[in-house]
């Protein structure tokens, strides 16, 4: 990215050098703005290195922030800012290196592990079995097993054993499909 920017700048300076410094400075500002956009997107591209939270998983319920989905357990239609996954062995893995931000447990969500991956990304794994393999503030590696999915989440009990997986960017829930190739396993 930097090399591209330099060569573009050099070319522009050559072409516009005669006009004067003011013009060059204006172009430099314009280029800075232009190149800041792809630079921002690059963060998400590098997150293509995320691995899947379950192996060979089936999507039980997909993420949707723009439509209501049936929750038979609670007998209501609701938005689902998560992806529910099932797999044969039910093993759940951290999608990236990080630090365990919190571990909690309650009747509605079951056991919940929250991992901070840096760059504003946090992943949340709920409906886990009570016995998890990570500790509060502990370091986690990409692909490391966190625990096992179960039917511990009382608010989605009728879905059977599953992982309720959420991804946050800068504190806001985002569609995990943008960053993880969940549809193709
Ligand atoms: Zn869910």
XYZ file of N, CA and C in Angstrom, residues 5-6 21 43 45 51 76 121 154 164 170:
33
model
N 1.344 4.136 -2.945
C 1.060 5.524 -2.608
C 2.234 6.397 -3.030
N 3.478 5.921 -2.701
C 4.676 6.690 -3.037
C 4.796 6.899 -4.535
N 3.716 24.468 -5.085
C 3.586 23.691 -3.852
C 2.144 23.570 -3.387
N -8.148 -3.752 7.804
C -8.280 -4.395 9.109
C -9.209 -5.595 8.993
N -9.957 -7.207 6.267
C -9.371 -8.223 5.403
C -8.432 -9.125 6.183
N -10.655 -18.240 12.340
C -11.044 -19.631 12.083
C -12.462 -19.852 12.599
N -41.976 -16.276 20.542
C -42.011 -14.899 20.026
C -41.072 -14.766 18.820
N -12.330 -6.158 17.958
C -13.139 -7.381 17.799
C -13.278 -8.157 19.118
N -31.344 -21.249 28.314
C -32.773 -21.405 28.563
C -33.647 -20.683 27.557
N -24.391 -20.491 20.531
C -24.946 -19.187 20.143
C -23.734 -18.268 20.054
N -16.050 -2.963 17.746
C -16.178 -1.677 18.448
C -17.469 -1.632 19.276
